[in-house]
Short mmCIF file of C-alpha atoms and ligand atoms in Angstrom, two decimals:
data_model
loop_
_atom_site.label_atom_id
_atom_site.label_comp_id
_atom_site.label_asym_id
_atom_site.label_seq_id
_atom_site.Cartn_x
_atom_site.Cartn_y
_atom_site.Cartn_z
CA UNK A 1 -33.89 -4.41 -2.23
CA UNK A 2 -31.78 -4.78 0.84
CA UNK A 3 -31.23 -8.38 2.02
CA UNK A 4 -33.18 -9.38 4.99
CA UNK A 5 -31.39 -9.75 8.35
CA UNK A 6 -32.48 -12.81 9.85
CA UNK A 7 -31.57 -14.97 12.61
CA UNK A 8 -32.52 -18.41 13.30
CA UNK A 9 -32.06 -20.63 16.50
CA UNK A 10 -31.48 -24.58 16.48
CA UNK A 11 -30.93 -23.84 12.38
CA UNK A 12 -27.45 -26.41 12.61
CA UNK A 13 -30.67 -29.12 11.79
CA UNK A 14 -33.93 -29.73 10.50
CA UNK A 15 -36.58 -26.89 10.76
CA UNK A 16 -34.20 -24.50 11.51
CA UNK A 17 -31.47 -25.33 9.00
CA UNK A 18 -34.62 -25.42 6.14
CA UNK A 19 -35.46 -22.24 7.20
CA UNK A 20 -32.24 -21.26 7.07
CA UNK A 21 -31.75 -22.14 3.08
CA UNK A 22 -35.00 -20.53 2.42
CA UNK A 23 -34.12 -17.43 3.53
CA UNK A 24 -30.17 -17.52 1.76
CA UNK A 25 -32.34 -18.41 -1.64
CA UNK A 26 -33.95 -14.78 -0.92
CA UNK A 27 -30.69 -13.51 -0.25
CA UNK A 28 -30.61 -13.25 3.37
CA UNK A 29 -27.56 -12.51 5.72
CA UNK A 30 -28.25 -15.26 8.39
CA UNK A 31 -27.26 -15.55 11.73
CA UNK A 32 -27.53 -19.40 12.57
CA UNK A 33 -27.39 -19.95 16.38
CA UNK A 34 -27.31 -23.86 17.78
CA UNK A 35 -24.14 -25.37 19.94
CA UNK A 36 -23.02 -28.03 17.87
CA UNK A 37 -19.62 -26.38 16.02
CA UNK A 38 -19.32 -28.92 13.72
CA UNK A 39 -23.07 -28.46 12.64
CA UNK A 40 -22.96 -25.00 12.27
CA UNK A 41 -20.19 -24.83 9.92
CA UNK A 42 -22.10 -27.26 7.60
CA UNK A 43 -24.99 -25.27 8.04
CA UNK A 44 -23.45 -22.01 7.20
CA UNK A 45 -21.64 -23.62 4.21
CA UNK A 46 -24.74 -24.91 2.89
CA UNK A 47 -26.32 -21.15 3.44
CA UNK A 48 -23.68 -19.64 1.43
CA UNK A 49 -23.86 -21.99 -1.43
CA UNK A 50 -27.95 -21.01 -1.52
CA UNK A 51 -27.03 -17.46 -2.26
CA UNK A 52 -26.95 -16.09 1.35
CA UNK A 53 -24.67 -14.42 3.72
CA UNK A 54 -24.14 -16.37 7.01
CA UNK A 55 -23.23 -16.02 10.69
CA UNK A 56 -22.14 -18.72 13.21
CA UNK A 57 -23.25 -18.21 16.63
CA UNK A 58 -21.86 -20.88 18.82
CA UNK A 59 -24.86 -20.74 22.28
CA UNK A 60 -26.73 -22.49 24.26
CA UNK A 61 -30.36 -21.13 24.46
CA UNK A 62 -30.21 -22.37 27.83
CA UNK A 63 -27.59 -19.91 29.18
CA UNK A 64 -28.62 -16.25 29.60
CA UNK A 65 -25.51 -14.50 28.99
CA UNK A 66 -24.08 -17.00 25.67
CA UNK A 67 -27.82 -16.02 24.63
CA UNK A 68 -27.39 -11.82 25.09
CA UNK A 69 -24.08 -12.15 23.50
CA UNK A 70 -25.10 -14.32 20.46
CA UNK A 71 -27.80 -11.77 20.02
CA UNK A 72 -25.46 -8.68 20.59
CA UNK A 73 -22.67 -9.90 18.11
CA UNK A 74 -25.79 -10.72 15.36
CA UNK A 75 -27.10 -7.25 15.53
CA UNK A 76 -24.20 -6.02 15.73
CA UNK A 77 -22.42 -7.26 12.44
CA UNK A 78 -26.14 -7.33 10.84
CA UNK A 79 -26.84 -3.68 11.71
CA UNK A 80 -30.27 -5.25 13.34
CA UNK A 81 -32.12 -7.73 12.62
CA UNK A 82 -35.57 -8.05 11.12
CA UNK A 83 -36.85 -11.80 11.57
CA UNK A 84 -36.06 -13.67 14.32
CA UNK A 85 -37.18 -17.45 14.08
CA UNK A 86 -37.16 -18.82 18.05
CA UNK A 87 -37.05 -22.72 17.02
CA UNK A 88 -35.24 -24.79 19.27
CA UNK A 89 -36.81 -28.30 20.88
CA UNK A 90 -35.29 -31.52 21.99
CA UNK A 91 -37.49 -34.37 24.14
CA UNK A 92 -37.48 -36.72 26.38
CA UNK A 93 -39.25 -40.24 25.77
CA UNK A 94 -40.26 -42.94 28.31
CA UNK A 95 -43.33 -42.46 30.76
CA UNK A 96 -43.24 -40.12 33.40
CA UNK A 97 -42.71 -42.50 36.34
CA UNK A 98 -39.66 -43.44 34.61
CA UNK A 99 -38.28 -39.96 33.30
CA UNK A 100 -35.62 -38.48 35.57
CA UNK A 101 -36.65 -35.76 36.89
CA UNK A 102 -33.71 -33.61 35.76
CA UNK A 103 -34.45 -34.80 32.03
CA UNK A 104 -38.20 -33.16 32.54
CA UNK A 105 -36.92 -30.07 33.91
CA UNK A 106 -34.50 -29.87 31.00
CA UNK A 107 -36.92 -30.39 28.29
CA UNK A 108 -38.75 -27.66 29.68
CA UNK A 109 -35.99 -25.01 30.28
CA UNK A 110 -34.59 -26.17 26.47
CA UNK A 111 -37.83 -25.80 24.08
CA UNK A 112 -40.28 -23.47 26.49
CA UNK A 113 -37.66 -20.82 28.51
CA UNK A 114 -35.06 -21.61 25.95
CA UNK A 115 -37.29 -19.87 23.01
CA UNK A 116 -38.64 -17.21 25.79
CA UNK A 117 -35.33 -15.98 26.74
CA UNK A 118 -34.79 -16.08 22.96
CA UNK A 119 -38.31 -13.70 22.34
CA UNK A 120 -37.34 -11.56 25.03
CA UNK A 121 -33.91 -10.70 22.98
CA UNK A 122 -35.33 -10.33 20.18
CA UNK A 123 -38.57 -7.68 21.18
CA UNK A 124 -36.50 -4.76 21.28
CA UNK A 125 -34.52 -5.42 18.22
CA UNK A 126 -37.80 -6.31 15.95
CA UNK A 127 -39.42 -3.29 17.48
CA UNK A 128 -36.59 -1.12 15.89
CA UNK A 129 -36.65 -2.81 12.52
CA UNK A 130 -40.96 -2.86 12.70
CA UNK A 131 -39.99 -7.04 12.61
CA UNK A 132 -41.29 -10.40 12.52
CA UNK A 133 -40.62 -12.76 15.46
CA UNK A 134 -41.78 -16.29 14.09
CA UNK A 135 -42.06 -19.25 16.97
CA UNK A 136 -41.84 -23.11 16.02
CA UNK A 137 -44.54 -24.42 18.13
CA UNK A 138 -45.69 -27.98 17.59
CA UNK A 139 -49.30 -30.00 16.88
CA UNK A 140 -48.71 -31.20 20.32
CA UNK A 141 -50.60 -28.69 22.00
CA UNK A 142 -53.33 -29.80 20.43
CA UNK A 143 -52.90 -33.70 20.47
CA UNK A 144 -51.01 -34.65 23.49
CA UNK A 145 -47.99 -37.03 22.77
CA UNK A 146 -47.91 -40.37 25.65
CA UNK A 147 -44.57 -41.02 26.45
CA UNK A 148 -43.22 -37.34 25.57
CA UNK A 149 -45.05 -35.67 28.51
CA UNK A 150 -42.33 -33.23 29.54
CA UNK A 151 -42.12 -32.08 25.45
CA UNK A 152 -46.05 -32.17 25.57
CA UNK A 153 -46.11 -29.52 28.50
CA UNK A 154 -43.48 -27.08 26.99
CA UNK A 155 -45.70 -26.86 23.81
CA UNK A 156 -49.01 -26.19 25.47
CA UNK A 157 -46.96 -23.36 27.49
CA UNK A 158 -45.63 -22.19 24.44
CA UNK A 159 -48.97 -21.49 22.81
CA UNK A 160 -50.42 -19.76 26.22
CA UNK A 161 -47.15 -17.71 26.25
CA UNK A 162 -47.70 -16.59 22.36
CA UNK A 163 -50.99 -15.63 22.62
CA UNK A 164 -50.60 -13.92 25.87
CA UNK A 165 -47.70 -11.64 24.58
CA UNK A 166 -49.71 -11.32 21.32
CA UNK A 167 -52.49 -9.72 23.09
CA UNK A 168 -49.81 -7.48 24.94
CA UNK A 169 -48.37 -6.59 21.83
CA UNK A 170 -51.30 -5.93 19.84
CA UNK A 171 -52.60 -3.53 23.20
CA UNK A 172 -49.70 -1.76 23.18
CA UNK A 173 -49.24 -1.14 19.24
CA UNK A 174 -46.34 -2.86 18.65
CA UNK A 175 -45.42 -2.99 15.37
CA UNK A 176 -43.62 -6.70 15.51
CA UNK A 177 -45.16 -9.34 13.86
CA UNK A 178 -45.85 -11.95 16.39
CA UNK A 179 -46.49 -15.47 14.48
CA UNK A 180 -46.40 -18.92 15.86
CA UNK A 181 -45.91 -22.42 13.54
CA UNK A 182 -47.43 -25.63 14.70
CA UNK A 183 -46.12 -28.28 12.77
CA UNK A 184 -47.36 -32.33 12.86
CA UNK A 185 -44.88 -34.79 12.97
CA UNK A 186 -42.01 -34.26 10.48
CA UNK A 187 -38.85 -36.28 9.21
CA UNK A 188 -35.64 -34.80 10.87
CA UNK A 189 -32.56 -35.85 13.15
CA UNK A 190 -35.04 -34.74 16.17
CA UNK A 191 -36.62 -38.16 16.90
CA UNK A 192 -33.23 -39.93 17.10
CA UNK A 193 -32.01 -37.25 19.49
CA UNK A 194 -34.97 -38.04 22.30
CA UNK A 195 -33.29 -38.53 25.36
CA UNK A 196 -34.49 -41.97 26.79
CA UNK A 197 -33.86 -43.81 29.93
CA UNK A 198 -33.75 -47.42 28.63
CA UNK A 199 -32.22 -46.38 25.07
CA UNK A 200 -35.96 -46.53 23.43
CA UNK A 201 -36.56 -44.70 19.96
CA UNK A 202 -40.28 -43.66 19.34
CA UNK A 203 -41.34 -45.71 16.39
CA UNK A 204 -40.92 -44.32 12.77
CA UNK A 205 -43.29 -42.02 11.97
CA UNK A 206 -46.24 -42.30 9.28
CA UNK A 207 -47.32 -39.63 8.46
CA UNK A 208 -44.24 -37.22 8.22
CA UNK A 209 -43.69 -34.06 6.71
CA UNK A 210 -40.46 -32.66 4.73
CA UNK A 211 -38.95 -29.83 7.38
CA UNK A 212 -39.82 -27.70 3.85
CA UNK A 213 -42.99 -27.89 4.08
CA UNK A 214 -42.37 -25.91 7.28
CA UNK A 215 -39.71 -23.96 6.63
CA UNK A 216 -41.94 -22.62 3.94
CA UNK A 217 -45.02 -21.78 6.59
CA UNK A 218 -42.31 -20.22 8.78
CA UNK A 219 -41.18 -17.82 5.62
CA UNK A 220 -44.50 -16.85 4.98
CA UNK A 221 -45.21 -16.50 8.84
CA UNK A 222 -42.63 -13.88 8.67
CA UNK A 223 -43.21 -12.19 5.54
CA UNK A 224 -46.72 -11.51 7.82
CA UNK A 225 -48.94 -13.58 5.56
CA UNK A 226 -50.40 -15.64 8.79
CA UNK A 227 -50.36 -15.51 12.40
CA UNK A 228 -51.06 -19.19 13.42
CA UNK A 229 -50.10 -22.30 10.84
CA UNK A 230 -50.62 -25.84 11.20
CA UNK A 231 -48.89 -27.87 9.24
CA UNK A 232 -50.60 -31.13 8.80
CA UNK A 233 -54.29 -31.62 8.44
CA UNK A 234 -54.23 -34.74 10.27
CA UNK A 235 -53.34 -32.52 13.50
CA UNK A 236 -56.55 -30.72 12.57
CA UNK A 237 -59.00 -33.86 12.39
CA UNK A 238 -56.71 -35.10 15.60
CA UNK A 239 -57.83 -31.19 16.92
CA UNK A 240 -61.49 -31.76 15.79
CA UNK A 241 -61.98 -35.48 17.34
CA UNK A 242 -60.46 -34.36 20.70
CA UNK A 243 -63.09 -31.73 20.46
CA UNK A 244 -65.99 -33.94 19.48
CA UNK A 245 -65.60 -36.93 21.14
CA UNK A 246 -62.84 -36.90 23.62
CA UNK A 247 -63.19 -39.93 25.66
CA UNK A 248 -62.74 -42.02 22.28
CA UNK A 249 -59.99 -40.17 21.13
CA UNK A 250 -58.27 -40.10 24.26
CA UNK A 251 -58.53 -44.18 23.93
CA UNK A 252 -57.08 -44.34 20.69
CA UNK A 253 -54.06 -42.18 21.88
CA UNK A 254 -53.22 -44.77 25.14
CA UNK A 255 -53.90 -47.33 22.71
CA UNK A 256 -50.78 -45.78 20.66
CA UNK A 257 -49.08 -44.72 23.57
CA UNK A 258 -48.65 -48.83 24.29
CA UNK A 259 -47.94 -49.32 20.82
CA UNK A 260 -44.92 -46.98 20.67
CA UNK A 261 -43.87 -48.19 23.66
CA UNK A 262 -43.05 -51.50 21.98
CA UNK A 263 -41.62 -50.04 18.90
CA UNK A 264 -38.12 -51.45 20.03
CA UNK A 265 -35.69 -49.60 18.22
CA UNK A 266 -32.77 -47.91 20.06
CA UNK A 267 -31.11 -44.40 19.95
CA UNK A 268 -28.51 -43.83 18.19
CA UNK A 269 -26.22 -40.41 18.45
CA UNK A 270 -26.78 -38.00 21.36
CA UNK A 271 -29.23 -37.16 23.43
CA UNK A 272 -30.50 -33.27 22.18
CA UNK A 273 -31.58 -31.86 25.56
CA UNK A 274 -28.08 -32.45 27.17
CA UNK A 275 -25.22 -32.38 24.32
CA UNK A 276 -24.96 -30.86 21.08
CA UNK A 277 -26.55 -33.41 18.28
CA UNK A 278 -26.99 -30.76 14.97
CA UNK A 279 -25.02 -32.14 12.54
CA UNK A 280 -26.29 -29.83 9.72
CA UNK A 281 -28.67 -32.84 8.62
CA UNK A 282 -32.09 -31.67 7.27
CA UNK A 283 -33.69 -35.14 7.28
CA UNK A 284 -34.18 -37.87 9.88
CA UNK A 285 -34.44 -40.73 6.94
CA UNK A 286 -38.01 -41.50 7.93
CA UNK A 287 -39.22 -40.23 4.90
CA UNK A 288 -41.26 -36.85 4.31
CA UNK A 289 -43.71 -35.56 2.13
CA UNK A 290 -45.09 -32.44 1.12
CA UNK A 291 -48.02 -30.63 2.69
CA UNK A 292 -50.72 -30.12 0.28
CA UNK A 293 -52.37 -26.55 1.81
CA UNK A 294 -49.21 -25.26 2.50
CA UNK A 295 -48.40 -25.65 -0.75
CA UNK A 296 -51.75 -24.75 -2.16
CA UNK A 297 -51.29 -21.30 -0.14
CA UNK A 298 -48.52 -20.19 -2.60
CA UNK A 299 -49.53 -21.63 -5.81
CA UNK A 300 -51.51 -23.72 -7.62
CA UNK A 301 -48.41 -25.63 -9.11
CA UNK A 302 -47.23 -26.32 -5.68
CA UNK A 303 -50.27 -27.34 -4.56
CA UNK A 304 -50.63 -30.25 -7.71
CA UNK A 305 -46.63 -30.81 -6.68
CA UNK A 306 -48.17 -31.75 -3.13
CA UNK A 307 -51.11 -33.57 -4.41
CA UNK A 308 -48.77 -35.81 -6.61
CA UNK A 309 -46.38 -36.61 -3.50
CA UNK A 310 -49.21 -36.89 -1.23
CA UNK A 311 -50.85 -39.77 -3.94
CA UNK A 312 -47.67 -41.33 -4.11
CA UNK A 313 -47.13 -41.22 -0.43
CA UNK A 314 -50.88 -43.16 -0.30
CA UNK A 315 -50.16 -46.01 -2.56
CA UNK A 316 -46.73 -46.72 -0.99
CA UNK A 317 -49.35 -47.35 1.50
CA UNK A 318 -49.82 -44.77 4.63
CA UNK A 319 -51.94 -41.34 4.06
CA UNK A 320 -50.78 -37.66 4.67
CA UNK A 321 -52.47 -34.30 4.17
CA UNK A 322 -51.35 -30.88 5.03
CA UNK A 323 -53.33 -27.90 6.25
CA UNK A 324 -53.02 -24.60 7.61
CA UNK A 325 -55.22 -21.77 9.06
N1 NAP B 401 -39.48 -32.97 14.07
C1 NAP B 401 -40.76 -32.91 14.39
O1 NAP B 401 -41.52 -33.87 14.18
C2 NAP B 401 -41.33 -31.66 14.98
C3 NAP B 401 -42.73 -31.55 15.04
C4 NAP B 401 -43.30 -30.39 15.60
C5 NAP B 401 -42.48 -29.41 16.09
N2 NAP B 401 -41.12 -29.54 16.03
C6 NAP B 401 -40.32 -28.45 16.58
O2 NAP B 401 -39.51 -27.93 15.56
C7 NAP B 401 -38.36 -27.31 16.13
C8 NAP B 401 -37.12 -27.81 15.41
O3 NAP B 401 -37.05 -29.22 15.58
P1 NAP B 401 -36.38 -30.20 14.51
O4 NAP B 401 -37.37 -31.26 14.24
O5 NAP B 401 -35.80 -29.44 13.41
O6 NAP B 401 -35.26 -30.86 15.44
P2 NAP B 401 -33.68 -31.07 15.22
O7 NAP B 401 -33.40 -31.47 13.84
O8 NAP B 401 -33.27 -31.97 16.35
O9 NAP B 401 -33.09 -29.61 15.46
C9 NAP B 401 -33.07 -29.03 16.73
C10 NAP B 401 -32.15 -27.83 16.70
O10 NAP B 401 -32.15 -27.22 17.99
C11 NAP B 401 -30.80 -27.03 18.40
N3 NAP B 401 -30.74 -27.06 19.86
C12 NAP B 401 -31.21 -28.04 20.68
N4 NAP B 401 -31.00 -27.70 21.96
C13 NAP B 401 -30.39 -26.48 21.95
C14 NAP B 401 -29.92 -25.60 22.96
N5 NAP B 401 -30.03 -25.92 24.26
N6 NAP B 401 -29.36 -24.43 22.59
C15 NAP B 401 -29.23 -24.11 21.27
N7 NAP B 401 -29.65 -24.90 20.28
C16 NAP B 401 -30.23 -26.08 20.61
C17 NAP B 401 -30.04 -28.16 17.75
O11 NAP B 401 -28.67 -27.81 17.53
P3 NAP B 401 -27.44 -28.17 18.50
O12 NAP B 401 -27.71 -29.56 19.02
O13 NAP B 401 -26.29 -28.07 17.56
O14 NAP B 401 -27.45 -27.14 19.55
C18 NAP B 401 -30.73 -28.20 16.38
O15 NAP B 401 -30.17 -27.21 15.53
C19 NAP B 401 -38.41 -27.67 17.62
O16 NAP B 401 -38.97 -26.60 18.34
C20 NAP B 401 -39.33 -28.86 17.66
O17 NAP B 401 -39.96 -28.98 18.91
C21 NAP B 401 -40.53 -30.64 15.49
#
């Protein structure tokens, strides 16, 4: 079998850099696109070592012609490509009287325009190779994060924008695999890279997931064996009370909005939206745990795997599940 050509934006961290190692264990030639130099060579070393082939593309999604080149030199010395993961976000955190407006605006051209300018690239290549196009979305277009409205916004978007080119897609024929990822909340460098006016960190998270557990929905995603995952069956209870009984739910999340806001802790490193921050770091050290559906998708074994760490993860004392649809 030929190797898959793939290429994966923010992959010098987290998501994308999981992604990126699940794909070299295939066998993949990888094209890893982020700015961070430094990053990138980590992540491409750690690519190689998985049994992959790897490219470095040094852009910012942000700038239209870094973007067309990036994409030019990666079908180019891939001869195509035939998944393209669009995966970049960074955040801002504080309320919105106190956000700068130019940190808004950026969070929006970053993880919505960034990722379309990305899909529109990418359409006319995956139409050649009959491709996949997978899109890391996020649970917050379903549950709205307080204090990360600007981040909040671009997700919604991103949804509307997915299904509305899905529906163009599927009325025209195309044959690319449109699929969008939604995960919960899960442990990598992302949270410390928030960009925050007074220096704020959003508290540690709870209920985390391993950026595995989501690199392995985005795998399947593109081997077309779903069109819309959530990762994290919380999200989908969090989905189903807004639903039910909004007015309550929408009490508990201003309740945690104040809570977070007194979490206290302060950023460390960069923040993501303006500066490079990938180090080629897959974790965020606030601990992550497997996702028991996503899991129980592929196999039974990997479901009982998720079960276990999901047991253990309860009687160290907080509660996780994992779903997807
Ligand atoms: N972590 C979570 O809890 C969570 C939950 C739901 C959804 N997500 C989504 O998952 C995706 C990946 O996030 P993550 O958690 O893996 O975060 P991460 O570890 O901070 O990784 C973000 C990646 O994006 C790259 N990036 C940021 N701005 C960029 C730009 N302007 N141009 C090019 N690359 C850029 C970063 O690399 P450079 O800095 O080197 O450019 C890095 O490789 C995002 O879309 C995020 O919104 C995350």
């Amino acid at each position: 079998m030929t190797s898959r050509r793939v290429l994966i934006t923010g992959a010098s961290s987290g998501i994308g850099l999981a992604t990126a190692l699940r794909f070299a264990r295939q066998g993949a030639h990888v094209a890893l696109l982020a700015r961070n130099e430094r990053g990138l060579a980590v992540a491409a070393a750690l690519v190689r070592a998985a049994g992959g082939r790897s490219l470095e593309l040094r852009a910012d999604v942000t700038d239209h012609d870094a973007l067309r080149r990036a994409f030019e030199r990666a079908s180019g010395e891939l001869g195509g490509l035939d998944v393209v993961v669009a995966n970049v976000g960074a955040a801002a955190y504080g309320r919105f009287e106190e956000t700068p407006a130019e940190d808004f605006r950026r969070v929006i051209e970053v993880t919505l325009l960034g990722n379309v300018d990305t899909i529109r690239e990418a359409l006319p290549l995956l139409k050649r190779s009959r491709g996949s196009l997978v899109v890391t979305g996020s649970a917050a277009a379903d549950v709205p994060m307080p204090l990360m409205s600007a981040y909040t916004a671009a997700k919604y978007a991103m949804r509307g924008f997915v299904d509305a080119l899905g529906a163009e897609l599927r009325a025209s024929g195309s044959p690319v695999h449109l699929a969008l990822v939604e995960p919960g909340p899960v442990d990598t460098p992302f949270w410390v890279h928030v960009a925050s006016e007074d220096g704020g960190l959003p508290p540690s998270l709870p209920f985390a997931y391993d950026p595995d557990e989501v690199a392995l929905a985005i795998v399947r995603a593109a081997d077309r064996r779903s069109e819309r995952t959530t990762v994290g069956a919380l999200m989908l209870a969090a989905r189903a009370a807004r639903g039910i009984a909004r007015p309550l739910a929408d009490r508990v999340l201003a309740r945690a909005s104040a809570l977070a806001r007194s979490s206290g802790a302060e950023r460390r490193g960069t923040a993501a939206i303006w500066n490079p921050s990938g180090e080629g770091r897959l974790h965020g050290g606030i601990g992550g745990r497997p996702s028991l559906l996503v899991r129980g998708a592929t196999s039974v074994r990997g479901a009982a795997a998720a079960l276990g760490g999901t047991l253990a993860g309860l009687a160290a004392g907080d509660a996780e599940d994992g779903a997807s649809r």
